[in-house]
CSV table of C-alpha atoms and ligand atoms in Angstrom, one decimal:
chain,number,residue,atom,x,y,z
A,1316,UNK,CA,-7.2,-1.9,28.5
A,1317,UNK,CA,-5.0,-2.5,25.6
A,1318,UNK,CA,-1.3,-2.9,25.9
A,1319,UNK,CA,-0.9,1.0,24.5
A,1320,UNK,CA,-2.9,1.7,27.1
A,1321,UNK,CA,-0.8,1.3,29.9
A,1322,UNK,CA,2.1,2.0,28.1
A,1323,UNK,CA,0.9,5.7,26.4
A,1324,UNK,CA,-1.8,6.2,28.5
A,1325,UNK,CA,-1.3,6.2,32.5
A,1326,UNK,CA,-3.8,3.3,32.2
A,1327,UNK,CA,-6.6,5.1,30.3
A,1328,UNK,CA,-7.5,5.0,27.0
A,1329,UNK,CA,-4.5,6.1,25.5
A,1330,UNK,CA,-5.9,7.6,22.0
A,1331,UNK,CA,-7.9,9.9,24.5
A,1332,UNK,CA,-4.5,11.5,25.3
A,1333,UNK,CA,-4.0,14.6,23.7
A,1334,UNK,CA,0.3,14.1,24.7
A,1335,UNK,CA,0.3,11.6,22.1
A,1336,UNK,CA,-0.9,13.8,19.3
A,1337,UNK,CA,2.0,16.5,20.5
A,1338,UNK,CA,3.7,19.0,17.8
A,1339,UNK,CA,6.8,18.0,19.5
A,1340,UNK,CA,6.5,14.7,18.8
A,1341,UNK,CA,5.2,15.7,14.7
A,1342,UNK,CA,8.4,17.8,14.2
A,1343,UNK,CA,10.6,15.0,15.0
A,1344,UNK,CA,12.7,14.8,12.4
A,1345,UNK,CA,13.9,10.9,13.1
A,1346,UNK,CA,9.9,10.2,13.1
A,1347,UNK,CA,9.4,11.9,9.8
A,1348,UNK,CA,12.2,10.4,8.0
A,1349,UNK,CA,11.2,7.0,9.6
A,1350,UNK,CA,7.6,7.8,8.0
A,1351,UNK,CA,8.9,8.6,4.9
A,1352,UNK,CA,10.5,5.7,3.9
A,1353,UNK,CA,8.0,3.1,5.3
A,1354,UNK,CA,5.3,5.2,2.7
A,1355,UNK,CA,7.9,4.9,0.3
A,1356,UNK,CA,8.3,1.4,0.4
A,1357,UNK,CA,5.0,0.3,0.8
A,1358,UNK,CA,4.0,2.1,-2.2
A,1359,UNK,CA,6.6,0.2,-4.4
A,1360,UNK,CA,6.5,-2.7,-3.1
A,1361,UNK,CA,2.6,-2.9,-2.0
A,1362,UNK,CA,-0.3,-4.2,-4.3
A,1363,UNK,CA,-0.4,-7.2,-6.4
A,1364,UNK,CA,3.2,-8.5,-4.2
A,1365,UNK,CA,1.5,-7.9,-1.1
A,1366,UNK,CA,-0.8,-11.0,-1.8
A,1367,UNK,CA,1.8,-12.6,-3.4
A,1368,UNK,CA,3.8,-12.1,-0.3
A,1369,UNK,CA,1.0,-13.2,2.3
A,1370,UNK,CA,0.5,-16.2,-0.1
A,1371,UNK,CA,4.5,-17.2,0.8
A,1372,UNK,CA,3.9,-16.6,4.2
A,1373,UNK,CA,0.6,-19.0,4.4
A,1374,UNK,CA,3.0,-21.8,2.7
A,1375,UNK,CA,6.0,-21.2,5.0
A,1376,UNK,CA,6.8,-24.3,7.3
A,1377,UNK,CA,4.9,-23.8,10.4
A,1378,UNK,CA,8.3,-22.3,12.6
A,1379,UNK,CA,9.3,-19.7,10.1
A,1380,UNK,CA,5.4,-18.4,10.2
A,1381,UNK,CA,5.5,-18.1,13.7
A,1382,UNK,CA,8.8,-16.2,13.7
A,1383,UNK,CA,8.2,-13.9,10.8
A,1384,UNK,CA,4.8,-12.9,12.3
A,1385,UNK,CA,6.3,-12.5,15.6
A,1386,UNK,CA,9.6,-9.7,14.2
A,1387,UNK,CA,6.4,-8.2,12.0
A,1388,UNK,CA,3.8,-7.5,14.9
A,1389,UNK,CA,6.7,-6.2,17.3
A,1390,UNK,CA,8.3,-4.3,14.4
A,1391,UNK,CA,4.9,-2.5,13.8
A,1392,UNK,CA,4.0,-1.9,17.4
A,1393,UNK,CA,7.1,0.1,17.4
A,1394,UNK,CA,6.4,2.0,14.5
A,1395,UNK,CA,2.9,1.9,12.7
A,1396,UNK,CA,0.3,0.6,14.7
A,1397,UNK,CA,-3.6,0.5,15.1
A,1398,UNK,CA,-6.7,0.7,16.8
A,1399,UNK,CA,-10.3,-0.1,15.7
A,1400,UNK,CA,-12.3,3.0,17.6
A,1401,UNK,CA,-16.0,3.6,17.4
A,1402,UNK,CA,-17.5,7.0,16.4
A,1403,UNK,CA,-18.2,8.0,20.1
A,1404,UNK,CA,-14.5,8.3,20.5
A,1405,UNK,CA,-13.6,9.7,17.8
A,1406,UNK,CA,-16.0,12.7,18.5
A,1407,UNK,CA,-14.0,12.8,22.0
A,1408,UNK,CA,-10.6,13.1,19.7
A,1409,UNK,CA,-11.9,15.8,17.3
A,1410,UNK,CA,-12.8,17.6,20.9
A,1411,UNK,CA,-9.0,18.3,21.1
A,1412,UNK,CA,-7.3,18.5,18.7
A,1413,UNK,CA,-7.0,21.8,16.3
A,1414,UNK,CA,-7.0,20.9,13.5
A,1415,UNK,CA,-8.2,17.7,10.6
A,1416,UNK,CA,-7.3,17.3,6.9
A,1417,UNK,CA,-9.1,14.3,4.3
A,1418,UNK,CA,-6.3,12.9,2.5
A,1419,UNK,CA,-6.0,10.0,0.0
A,1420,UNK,CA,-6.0,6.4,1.2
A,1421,UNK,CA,-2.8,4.8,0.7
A,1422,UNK,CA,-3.7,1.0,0.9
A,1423,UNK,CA,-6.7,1.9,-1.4
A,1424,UNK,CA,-3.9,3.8,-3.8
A,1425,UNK,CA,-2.0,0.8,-3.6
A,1426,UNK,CA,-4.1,-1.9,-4.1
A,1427,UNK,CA,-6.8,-0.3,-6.1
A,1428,UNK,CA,-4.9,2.2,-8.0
A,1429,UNK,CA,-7.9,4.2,-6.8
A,1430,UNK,CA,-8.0,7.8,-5.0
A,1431,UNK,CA,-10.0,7.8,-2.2
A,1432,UNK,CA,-10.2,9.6,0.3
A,1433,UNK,CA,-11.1,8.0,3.5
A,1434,UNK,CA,-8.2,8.8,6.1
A,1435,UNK,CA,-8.1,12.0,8.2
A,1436,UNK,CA,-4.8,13.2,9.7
A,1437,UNK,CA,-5.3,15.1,13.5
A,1438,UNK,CA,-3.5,17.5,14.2
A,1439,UNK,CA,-2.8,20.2,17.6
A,1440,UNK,CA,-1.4,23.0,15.2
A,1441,UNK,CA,-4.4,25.6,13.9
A,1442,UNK,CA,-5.2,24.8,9.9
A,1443,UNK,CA,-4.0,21.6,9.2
A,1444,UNK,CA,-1.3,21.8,11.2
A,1445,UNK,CA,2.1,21.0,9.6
A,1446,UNK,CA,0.5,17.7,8.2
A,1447,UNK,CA,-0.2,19.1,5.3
A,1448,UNK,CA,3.5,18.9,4.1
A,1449,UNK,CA,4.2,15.8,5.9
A,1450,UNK,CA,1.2,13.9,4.2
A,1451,UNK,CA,2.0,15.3,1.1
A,1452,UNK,CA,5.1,13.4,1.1
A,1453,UNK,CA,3.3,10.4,1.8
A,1454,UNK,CA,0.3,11.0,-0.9
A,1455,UNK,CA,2.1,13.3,-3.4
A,1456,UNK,CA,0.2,14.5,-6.4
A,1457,UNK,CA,-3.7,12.9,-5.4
A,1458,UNK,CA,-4.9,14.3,-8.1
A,1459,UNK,CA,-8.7,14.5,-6.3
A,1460,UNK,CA,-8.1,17.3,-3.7
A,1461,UNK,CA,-9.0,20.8,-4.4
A,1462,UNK,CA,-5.3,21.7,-2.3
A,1463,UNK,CA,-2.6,21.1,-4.5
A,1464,UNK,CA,-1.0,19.7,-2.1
A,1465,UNK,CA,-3.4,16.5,-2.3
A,1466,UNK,CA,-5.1,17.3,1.0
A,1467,UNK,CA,-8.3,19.6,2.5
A,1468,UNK,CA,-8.4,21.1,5.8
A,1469,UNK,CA,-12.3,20.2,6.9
A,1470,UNK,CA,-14.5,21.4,10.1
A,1471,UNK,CA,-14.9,18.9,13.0
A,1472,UNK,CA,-18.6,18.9,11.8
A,1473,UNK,CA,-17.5,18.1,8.5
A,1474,UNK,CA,-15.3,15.4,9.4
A,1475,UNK,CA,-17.9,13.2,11.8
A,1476,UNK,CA,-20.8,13.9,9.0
A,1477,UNK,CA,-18.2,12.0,7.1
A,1478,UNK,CA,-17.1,9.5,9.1
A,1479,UNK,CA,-21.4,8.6,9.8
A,1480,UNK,CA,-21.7,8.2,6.2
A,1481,UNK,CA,-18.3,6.3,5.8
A,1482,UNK,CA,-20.4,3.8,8.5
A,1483,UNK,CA,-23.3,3.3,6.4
A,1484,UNK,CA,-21.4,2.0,3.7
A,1485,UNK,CA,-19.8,0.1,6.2
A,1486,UNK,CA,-16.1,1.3,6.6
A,1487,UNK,CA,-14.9,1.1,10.5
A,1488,UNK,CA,-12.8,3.8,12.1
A,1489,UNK,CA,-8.8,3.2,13.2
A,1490,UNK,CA,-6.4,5.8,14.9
A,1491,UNK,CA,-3.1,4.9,13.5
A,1492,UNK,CA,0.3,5.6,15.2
A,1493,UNK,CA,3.5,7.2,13.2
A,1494,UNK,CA,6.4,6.0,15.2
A,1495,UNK,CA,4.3,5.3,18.7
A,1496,UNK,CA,2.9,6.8,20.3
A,1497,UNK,CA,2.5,9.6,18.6
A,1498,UNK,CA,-1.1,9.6,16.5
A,1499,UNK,CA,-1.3,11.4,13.5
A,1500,UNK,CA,-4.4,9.8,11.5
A,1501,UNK,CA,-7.7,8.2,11.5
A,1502,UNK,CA,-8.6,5.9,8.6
A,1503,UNK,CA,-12.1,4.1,7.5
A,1504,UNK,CA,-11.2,0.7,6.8
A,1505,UNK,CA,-12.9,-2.2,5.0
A,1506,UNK,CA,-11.5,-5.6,4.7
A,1507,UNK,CA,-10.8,-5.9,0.9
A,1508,UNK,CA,-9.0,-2.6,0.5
A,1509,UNK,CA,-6.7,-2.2,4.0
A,1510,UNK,CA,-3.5,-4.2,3.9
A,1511,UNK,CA,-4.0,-4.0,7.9
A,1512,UNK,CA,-6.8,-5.3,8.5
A,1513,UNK,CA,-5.9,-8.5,5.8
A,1514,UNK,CA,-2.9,-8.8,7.9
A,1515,UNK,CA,-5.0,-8.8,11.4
A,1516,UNK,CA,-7.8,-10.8,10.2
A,1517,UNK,CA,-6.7,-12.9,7.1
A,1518,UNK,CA,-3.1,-13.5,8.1
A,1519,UNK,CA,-3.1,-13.9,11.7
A,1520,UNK,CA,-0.1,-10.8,12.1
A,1521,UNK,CA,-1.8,-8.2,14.2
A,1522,UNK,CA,-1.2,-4.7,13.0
A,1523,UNK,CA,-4.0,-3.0,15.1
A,1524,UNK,CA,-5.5,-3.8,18.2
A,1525,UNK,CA,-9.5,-4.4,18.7
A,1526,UNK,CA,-11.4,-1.5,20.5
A,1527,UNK,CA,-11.9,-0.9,24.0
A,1528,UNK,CA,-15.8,-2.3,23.6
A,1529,UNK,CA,-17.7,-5.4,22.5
A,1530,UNK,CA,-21.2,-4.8,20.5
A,1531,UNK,CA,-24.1,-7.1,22.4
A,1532,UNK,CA,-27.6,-7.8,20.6
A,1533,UNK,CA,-30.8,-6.8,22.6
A,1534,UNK,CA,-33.0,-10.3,21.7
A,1535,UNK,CA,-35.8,-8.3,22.9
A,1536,UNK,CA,-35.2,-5.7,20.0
A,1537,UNK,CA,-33.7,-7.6,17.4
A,1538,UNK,CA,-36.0,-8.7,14.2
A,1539,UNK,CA,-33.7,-10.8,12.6
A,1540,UNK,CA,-33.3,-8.4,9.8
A,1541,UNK,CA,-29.4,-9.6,9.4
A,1542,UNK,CA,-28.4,-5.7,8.1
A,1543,UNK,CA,-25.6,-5.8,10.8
A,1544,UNK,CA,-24.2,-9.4,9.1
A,1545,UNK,CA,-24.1,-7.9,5.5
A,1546,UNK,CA,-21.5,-4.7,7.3
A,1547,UNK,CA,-19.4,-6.6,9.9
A,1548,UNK,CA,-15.9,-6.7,8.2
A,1549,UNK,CA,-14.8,-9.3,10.9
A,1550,UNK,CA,-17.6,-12.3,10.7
A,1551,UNK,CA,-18.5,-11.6,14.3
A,1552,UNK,CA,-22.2,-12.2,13.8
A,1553,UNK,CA,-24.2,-15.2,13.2
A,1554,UNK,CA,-28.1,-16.0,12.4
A,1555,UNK,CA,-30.6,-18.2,14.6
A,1556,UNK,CA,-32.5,-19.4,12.0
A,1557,UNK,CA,-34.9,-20.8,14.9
A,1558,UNK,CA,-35.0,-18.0,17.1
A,1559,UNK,CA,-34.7,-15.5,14.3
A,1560,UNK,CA,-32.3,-13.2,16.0
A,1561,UNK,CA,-28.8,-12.2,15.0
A,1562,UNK,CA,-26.3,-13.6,17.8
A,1563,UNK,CA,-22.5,-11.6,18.3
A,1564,UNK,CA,-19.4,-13.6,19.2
A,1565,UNK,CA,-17.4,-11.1,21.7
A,1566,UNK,CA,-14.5,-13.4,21.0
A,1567,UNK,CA,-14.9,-12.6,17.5
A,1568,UNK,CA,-16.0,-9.1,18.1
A,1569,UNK,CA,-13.4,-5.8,17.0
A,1570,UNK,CA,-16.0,-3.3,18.8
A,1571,UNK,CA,-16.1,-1.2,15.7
A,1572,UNK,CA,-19.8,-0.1,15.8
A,1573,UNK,CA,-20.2,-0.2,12.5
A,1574,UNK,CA,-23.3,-2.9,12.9
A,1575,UNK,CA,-24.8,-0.6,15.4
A,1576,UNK,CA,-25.3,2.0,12.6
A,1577,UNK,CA,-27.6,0.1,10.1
A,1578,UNK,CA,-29.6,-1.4,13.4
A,1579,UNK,CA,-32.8,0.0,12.7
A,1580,UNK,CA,-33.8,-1.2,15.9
A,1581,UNK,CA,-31.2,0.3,18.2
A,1582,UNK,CA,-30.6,-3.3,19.3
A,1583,UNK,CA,-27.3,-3.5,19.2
A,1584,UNK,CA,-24.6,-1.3,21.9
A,1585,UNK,CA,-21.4,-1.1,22.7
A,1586,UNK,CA,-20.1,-2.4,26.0
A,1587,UNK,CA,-16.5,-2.1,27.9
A,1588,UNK,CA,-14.3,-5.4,26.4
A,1589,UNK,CA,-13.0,-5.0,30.3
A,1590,UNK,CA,-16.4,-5.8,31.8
A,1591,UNK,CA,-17.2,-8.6,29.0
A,1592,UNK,CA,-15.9,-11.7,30.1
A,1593,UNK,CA,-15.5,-13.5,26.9
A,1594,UNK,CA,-13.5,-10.9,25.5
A,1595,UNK,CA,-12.0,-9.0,27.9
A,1596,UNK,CA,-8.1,-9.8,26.9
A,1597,UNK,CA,-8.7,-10.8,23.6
A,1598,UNK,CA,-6.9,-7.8,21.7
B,1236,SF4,S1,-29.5,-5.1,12.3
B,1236,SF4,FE1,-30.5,-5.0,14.3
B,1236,SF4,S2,-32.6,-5.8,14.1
B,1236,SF4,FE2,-31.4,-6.4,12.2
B,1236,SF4,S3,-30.6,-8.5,12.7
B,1236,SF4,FE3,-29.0,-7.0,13.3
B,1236,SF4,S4,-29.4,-6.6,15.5
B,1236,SF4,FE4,-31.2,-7.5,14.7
B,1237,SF4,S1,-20.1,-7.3,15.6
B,1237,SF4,FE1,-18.3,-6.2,16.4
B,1237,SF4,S2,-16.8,-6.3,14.8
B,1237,SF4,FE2,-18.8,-6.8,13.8
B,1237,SF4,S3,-19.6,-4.8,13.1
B,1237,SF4,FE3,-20.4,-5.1,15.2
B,1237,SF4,S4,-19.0,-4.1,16.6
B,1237,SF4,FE4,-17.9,-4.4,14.6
């Protein structure tokens, strides 16, 4: 169990508690100011400067690197923080709540200058809940949606058909918090595009935790294709060139899923990180 999980979740999975996706806790005003001005400021002062930024950080004496990730990761625990979660769970999440919206992708907006729309916000409330005006705010104007207000209340069917193809081209899934605990959107993440996971994986300042599972290769199944090397955004698989199997490092592992849906073998599954001992602790 991840930290959040003790803390916002009575010692279960936590993003499995429908408390933390409360109205209440949407129609807090300090929490949607909070939001606003984090959106705010990471669209002016995201793209090109973000690398820029990182690039500082990498040359910062080694004391100053350590501090300014420490005051980063505790900063964004507190107020925008992650969680890589495979499709099965996500299913479980669109079982309660009321309502989903696509919406643009603000990283990809950032960085790309790009609108895509890859990130879902959940809500309890019936049609879109009152996200749509508080996303709107974050994502004004995406020119894309058919809503003027730049988002699209979709089915639960319509959402997971998504989020299947989203896997195949090899984006994982991530329940993000907005002033935690409350959870008020799922994005589908790649590397390049997603200043968080270049922050977890690149720059050594987590801003999501890994899932609750650890993908394992069935040998006996496995023909060495390599299709789940080419989609792993977090170089968790190798190649035995002699045994001609792939090989997955739990310690490397994010539990995504995401090389589990190109297997055309069905030889690779998810396992609890708890019951892995290799990884079990590693967040
Ligand atoms: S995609 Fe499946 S069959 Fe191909 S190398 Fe990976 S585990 Fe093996
Ligand atoms: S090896 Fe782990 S991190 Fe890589 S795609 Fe598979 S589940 Fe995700």
């Amino acid at each position: 169990m991840c930290e959040f999980c003790l803390e916002h979740g009575e010692g279960r999975k936590w993003y499995l508690e429908a408390k933390n996706y409360g109205l209440d806790l949407l129609h807090d005003v300090n929490r949607q100011q909070a939001f606003q001005k984090f959106s705010k400021k990471l669209a002016v002062s995201g793209g090109k400067s973000f690398h820029e930024r990182m690039e500082d950080l990498e040359k910062a004496p080694g004391f100053v690197r350590r501090v300014i990730r420490w005051k980063t990761v505790r900063s964004m625990k507190k107020f925008h923080y992650g969680q890589i979660v495979p499709i099965e769970d996500i299913e479980r999440i669109f079982g309660f709540v009321n309502s989903i919206i696509r919406t643009s992708c603000l990283c990809r907006r950032v960085l790309t200058g790009q609108e895509k729309r890859y990130c879902y916000g959940i809500s309890m409330g019936p049609g879109g809940g009152d996200l749509t005006d508080a996303f709107h705010e974050v994502a004004p104007g995406f020119s894309g949606s058919p809503d003027p207000k730049g988002n699209e209340v979709v089915t639960k069917e319509e959402a997971l058909a998504s989020f299947r193809e989203h896997e195949k081209e090899g984006l994982c899934h991530s329940v993000w918090t907005f002033v935690t605990p409350f959870i008020a959107g799922i994005c589908n993440c790649d590397r390049p595009d997603c200043f968080a996971m270049q922050m977890t994986v690149a720059h050594d300042t987590p801003t999501m935790f890994r899932a609750e599972y650890v993908a394992e290769t069935d040998m006996e199944s496995c023909d060495g294709c390599r299709q789940c090397m080419r989609v792993c955004q977090f170089g968790a698989i190798g190649y035995s060139a002699t045994r001609k199997i792939s090989h997955i490092d739990p310690r490397r592992c994010y539990g995504c899923g995401i090389c589990r849906a190109v297997c055309k073998k069905d030889a690779i599954h998810l396992k609890d990180r708890a019951k892995v001992p290799a990884a079990a602790g590693i967040w």
